[in-house]
PDB file of C-alpha atoms in Angstrom:
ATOM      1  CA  UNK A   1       0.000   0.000   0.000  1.00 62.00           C
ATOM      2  CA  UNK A   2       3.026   2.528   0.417  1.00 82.00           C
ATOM      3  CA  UNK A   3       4.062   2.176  -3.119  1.00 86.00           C
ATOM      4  CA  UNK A   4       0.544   2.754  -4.287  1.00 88.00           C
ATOM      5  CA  UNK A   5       0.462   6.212  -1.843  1.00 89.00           C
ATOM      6  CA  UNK A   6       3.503   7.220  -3.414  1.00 92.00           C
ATOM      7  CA  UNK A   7       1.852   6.806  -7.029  1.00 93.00           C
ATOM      8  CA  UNK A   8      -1.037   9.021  -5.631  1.00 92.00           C
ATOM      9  CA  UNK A   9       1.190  11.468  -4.069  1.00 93.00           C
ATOM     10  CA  UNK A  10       3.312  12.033  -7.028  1.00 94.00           C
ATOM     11  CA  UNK A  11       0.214  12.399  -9.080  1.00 94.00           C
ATOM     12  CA  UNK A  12      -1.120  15.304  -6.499  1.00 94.00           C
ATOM     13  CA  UNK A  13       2.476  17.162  -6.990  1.00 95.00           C
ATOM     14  CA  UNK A  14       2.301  17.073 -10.623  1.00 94.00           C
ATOM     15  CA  UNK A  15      -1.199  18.888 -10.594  1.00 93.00           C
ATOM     16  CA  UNK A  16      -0.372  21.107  -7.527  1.00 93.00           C
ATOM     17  CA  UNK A  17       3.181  21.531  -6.786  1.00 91.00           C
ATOM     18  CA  UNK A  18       2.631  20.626  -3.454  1.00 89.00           C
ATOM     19  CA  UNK A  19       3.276  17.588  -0.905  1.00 88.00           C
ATOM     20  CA  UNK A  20      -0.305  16.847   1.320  1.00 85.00           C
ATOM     21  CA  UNK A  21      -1.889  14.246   3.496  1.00 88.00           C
ATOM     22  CA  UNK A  22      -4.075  11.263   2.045  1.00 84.00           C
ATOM     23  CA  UNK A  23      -7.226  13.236   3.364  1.00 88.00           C
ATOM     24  CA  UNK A  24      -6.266  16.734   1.776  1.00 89.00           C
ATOM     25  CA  UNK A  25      -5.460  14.701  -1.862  1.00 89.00           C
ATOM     26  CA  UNK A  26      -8.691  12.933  -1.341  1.00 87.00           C
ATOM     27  CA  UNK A  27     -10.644  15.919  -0.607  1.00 89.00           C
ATOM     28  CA  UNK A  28      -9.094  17.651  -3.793  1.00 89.00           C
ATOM     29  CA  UNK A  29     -10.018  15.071  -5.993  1.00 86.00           C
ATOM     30  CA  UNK A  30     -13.594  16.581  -5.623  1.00 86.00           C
ATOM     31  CA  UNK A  31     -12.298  19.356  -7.482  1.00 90.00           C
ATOM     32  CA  UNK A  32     -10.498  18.351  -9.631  1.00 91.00           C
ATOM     33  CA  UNK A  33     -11.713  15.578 -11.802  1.00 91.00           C
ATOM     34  CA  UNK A  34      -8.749  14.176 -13.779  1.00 92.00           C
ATOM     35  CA  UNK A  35      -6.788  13.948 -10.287  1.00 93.00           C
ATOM     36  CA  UNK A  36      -9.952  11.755  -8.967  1.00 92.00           C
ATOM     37  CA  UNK A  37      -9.834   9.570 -11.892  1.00 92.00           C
ATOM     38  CA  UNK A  38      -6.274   8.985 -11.281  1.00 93.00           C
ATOM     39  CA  UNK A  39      -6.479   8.633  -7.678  1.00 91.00           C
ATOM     40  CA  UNK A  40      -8.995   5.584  -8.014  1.00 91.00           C
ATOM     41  CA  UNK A  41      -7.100   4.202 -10.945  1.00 91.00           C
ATOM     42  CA  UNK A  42      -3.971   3.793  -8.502  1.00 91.00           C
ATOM     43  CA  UNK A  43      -6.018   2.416  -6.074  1.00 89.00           C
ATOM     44  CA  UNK A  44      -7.557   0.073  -8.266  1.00 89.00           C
ATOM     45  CA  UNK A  45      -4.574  -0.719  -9.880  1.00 85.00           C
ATOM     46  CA  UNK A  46      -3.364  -2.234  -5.889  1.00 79.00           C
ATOM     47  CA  UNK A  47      -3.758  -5.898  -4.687  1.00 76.00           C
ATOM     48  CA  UNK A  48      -6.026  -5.675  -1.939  1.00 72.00           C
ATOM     49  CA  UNK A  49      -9.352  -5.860  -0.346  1.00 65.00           C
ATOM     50  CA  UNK A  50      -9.918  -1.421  -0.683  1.00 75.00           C
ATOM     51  CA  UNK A  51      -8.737  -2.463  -4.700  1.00 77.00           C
ATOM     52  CA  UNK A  52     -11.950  -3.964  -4.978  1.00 84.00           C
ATOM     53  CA  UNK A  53     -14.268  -0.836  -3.892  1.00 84.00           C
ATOM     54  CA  UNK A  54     -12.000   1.123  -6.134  1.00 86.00           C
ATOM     55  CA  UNK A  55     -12.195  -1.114  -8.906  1.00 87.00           C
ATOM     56  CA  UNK A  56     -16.286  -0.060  -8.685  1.00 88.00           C
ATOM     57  CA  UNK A  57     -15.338   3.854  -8.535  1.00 88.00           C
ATOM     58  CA  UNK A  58     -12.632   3.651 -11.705  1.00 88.00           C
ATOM     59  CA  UNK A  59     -15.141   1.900 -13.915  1.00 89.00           C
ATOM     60  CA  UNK A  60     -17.782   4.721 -12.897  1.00 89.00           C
ATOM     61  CA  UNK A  61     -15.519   7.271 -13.621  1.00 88.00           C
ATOM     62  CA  UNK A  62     -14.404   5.635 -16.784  1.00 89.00           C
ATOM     63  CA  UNK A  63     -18.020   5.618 -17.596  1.00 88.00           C
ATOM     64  CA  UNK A  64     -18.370   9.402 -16.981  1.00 91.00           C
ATOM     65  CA  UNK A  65     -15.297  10.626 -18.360  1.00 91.00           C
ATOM     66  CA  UNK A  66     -14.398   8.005 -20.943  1.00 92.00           C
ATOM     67  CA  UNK A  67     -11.074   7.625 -19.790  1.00 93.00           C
ATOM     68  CA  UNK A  68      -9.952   4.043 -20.291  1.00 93.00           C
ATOM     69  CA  UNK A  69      -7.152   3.125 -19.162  1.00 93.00           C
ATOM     70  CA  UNK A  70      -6.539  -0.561 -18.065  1.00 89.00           C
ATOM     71  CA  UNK A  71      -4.934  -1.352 -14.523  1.00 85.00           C
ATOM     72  CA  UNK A  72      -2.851  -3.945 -16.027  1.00 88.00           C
ATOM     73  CA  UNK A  73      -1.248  -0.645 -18.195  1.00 92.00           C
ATOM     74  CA  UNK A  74       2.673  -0.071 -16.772  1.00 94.00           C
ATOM     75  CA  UNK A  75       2.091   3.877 -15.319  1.00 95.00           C
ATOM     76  CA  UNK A  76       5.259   5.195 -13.685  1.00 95.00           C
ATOM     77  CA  UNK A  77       4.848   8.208 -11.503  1.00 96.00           C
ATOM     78  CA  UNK A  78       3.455  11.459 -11.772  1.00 95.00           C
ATOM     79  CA  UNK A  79       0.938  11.290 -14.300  1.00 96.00           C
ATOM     80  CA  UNK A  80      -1.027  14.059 -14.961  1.00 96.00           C
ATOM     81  CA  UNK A  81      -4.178  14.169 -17.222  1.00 95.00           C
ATOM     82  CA  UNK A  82      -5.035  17.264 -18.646  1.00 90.00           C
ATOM     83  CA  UNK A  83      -9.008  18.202 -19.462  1.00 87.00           C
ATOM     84  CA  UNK A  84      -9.728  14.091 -19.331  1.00 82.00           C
ATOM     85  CA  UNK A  85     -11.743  13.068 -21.541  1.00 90.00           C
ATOM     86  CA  UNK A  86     -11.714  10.666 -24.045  1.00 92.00           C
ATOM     87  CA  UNK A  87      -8.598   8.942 -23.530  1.00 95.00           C
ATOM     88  CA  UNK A  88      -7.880   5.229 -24.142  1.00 94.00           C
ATOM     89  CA  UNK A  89      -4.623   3.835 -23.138  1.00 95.00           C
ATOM     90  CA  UNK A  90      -3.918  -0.449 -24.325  1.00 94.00           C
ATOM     91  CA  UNK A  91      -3.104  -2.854 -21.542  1.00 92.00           C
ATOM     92  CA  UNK A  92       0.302  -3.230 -23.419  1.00 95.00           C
ATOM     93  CA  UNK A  93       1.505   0.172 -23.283  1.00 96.00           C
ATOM     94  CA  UNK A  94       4.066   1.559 -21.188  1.00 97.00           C
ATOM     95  CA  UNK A  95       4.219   4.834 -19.653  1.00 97.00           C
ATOM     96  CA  UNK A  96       7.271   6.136 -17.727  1.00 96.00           C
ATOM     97  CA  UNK A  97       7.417   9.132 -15.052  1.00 96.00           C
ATOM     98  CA  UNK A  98       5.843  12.636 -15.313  1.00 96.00           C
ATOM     99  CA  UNK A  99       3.724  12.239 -18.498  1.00 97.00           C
ATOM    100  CA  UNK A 100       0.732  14.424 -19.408  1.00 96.00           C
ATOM    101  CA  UNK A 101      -1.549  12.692 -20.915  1.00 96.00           C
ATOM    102  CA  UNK A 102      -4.292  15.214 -23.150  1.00 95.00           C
ATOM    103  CA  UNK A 103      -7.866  15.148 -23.723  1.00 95.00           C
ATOM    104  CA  UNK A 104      -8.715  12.572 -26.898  1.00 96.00           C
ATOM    105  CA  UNK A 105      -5.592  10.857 -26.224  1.00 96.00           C
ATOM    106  CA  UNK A 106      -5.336   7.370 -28.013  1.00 95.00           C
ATOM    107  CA  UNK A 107      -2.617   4.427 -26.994  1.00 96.00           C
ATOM    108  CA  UNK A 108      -3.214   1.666 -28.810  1.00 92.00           C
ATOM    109  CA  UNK A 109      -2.796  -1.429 -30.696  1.00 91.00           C
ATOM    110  CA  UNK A 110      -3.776  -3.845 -32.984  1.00 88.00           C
ATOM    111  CA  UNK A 111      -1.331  -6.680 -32.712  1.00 87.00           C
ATOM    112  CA  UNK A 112       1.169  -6.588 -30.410  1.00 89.00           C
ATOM    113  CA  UNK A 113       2.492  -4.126 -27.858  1.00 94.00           C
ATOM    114  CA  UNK A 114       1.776  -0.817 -27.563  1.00 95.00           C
ATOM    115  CA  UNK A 115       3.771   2.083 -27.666  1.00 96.00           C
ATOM    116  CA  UNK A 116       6.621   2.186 -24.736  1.00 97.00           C
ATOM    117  CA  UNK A 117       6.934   6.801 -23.269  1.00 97.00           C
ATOM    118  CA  UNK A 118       9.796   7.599 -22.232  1.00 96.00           C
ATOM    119  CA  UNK A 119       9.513  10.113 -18.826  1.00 96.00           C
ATOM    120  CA  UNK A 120       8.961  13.720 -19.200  1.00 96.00           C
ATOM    121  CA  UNK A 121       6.713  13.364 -22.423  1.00 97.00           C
ATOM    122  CA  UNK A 122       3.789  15.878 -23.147  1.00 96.00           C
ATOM    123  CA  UNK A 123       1.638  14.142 -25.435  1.00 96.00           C
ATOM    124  CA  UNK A 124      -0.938  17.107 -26.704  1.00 95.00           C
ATOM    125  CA  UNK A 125      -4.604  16.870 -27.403  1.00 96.00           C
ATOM    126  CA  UNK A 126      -5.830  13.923 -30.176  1.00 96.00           C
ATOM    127  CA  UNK A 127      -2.569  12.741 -30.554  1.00 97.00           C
ATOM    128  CA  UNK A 128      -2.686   8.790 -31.364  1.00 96.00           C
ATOM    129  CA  UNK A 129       0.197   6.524 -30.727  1.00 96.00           C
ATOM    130  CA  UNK A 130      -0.265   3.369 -33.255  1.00 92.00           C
ATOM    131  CA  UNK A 131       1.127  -0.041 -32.558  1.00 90.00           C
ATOM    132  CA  UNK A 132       4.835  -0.473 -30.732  1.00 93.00           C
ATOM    133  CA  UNK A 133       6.574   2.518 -31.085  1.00 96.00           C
ATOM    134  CA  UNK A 134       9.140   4.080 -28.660  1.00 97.00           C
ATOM    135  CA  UNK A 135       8.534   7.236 -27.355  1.00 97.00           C
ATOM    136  CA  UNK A 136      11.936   9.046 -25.962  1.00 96.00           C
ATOM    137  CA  UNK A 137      12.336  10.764 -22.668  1.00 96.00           C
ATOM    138  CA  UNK A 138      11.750  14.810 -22.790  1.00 96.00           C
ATOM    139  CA  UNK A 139       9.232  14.544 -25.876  1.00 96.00           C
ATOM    140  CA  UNK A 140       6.845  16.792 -26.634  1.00 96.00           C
ATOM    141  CA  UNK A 141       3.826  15.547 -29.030  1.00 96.00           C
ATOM    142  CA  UNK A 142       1.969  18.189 -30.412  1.00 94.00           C
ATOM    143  CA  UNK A 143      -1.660  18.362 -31.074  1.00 94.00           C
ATOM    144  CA  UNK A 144      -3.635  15.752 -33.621  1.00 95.00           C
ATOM    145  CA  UNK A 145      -0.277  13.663 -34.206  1.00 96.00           C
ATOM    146  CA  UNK A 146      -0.201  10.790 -35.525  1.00 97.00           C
ATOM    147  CA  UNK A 147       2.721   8.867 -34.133  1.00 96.00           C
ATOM    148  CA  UNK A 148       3.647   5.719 -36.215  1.00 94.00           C
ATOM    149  CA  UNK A 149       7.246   5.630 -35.940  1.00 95.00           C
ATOM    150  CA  UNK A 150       9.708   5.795 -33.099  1.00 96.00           C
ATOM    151  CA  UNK A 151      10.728   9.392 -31.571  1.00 97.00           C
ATOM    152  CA  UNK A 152      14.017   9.819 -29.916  1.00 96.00           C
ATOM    153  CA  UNK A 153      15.174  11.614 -26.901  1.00 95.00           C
ATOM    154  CA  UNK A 154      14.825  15.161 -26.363  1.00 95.00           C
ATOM    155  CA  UNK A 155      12.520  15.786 -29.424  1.00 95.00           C
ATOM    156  CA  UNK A 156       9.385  17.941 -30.124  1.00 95.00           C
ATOM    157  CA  UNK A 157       7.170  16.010 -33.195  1.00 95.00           C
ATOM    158  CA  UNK A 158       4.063  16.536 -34.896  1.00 95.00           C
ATOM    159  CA  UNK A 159       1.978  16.283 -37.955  1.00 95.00           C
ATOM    160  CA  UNK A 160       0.344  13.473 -39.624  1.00 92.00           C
ATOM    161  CA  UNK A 161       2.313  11.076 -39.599  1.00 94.00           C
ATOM    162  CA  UNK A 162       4.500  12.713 -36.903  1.00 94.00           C
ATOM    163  CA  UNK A 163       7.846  13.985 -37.913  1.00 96.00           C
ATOM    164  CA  UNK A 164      10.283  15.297 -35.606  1.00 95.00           C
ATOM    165  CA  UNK A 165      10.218  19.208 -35.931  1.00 93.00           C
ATOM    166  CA  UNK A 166      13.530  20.212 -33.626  1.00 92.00           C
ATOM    167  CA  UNK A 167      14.941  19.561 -30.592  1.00 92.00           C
ATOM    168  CA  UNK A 168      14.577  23.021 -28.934  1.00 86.00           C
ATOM    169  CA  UNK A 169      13.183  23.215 -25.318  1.00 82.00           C
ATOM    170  CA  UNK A 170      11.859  19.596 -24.981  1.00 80.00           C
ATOM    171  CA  UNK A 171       9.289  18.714 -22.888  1.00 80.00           C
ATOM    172  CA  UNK A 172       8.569  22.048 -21.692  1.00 83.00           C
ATOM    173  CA  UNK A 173       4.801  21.579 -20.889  1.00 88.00           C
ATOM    174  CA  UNK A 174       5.879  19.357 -18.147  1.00 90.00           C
ATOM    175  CA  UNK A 175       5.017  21.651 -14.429  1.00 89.00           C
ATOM    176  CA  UNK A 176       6.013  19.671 -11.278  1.00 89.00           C
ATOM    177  CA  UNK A 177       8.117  16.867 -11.996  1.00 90.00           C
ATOM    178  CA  UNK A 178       8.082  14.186  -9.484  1.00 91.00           C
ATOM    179  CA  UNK A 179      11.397  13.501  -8.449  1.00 87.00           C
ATOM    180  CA  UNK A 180      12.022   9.853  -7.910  1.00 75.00           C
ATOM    181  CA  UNK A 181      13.663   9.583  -4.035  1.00 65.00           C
TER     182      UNK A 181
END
């Protein structure tokens, strides 16, 4: 259960920059409604008897938001969803530490794995990430790409299909960066 608090806790940070109690980052994920959906996706995500009750509160929000993302998915920390909705992330994919994740958001696959993110990647609004490609650390995606080819470190891509535009002030969209201790 400590691991999983320090998923939820490094979520918090990203969206608020600051370090709380359980109760506090509880209470604020009744403002704040990506935060909730990531708070009961951690908790789902856990082996134990509170999983269960959380299981019923993901798939609810899911429901509500359309935000699915499966608990089997490999989330590192500090994930921060920006305006969720409509986001679908594959059981397959991999996402490392400090990734936004926008609204419309697609991960997915149709044979094999999905795509493996890097940390520090901003991946924009209606970007779509199509079968197993790598996505570097300090990437930024922009908005509507189509990503159906690899994108190395430090890069800023876009367009349809995405093509690497310059490697000038990576991953600046990330705010609060959860330090791993």
């Amino acid at each position: 259960m400590d691991k999983v608090l320090t998923y939820i806790r490094s979520d918090y940070y990203r969206y608020t920059g600051k370090h709380s109690s359980l109760v506090r980052m509880f209470l604020y994920s009744y403002r704040n409604h990506c935060f909730r959906y990531s708070f009961w996706y951690r908790l789902a995500s856990n082996k134990n008897v509170l999983s269960f009750f959380a299981r019923i509160v993901r798939s609810a929000l899911s429901s509500r938001y359309g935000i699915l993302i499966s608990r089997k998915t490999q989330i590192g920390y500090g994930l921060y969803i920006g305006h969720g909705y409509g986001i679908i992330v594959n059981s397959s994919a991999v996402i490392g530490n400090n990734c936004n994740l926008s609204q419309f958001t697609t991960i997915g696959s149709n044979e094999g794995p999905a795509a493996t993110i890097g940390d520090n990647v901003y991946i924009g609004p209606n970007v779509c990430l199509v079968e197993n490609v790598k996505i570097g650390n300090n990437v930024t995606i922009g908005a509507g790409a189509v990503v159906t080819r690899d994108i190395p470190d430090d890069a800023t891509a876009a367009g349809v299909p995405a093509k690497v535009l310059n490697y000038d002030k990576p991953a600046k969209y990330i705010n609060n960066p959860w330090q791993i201790q």
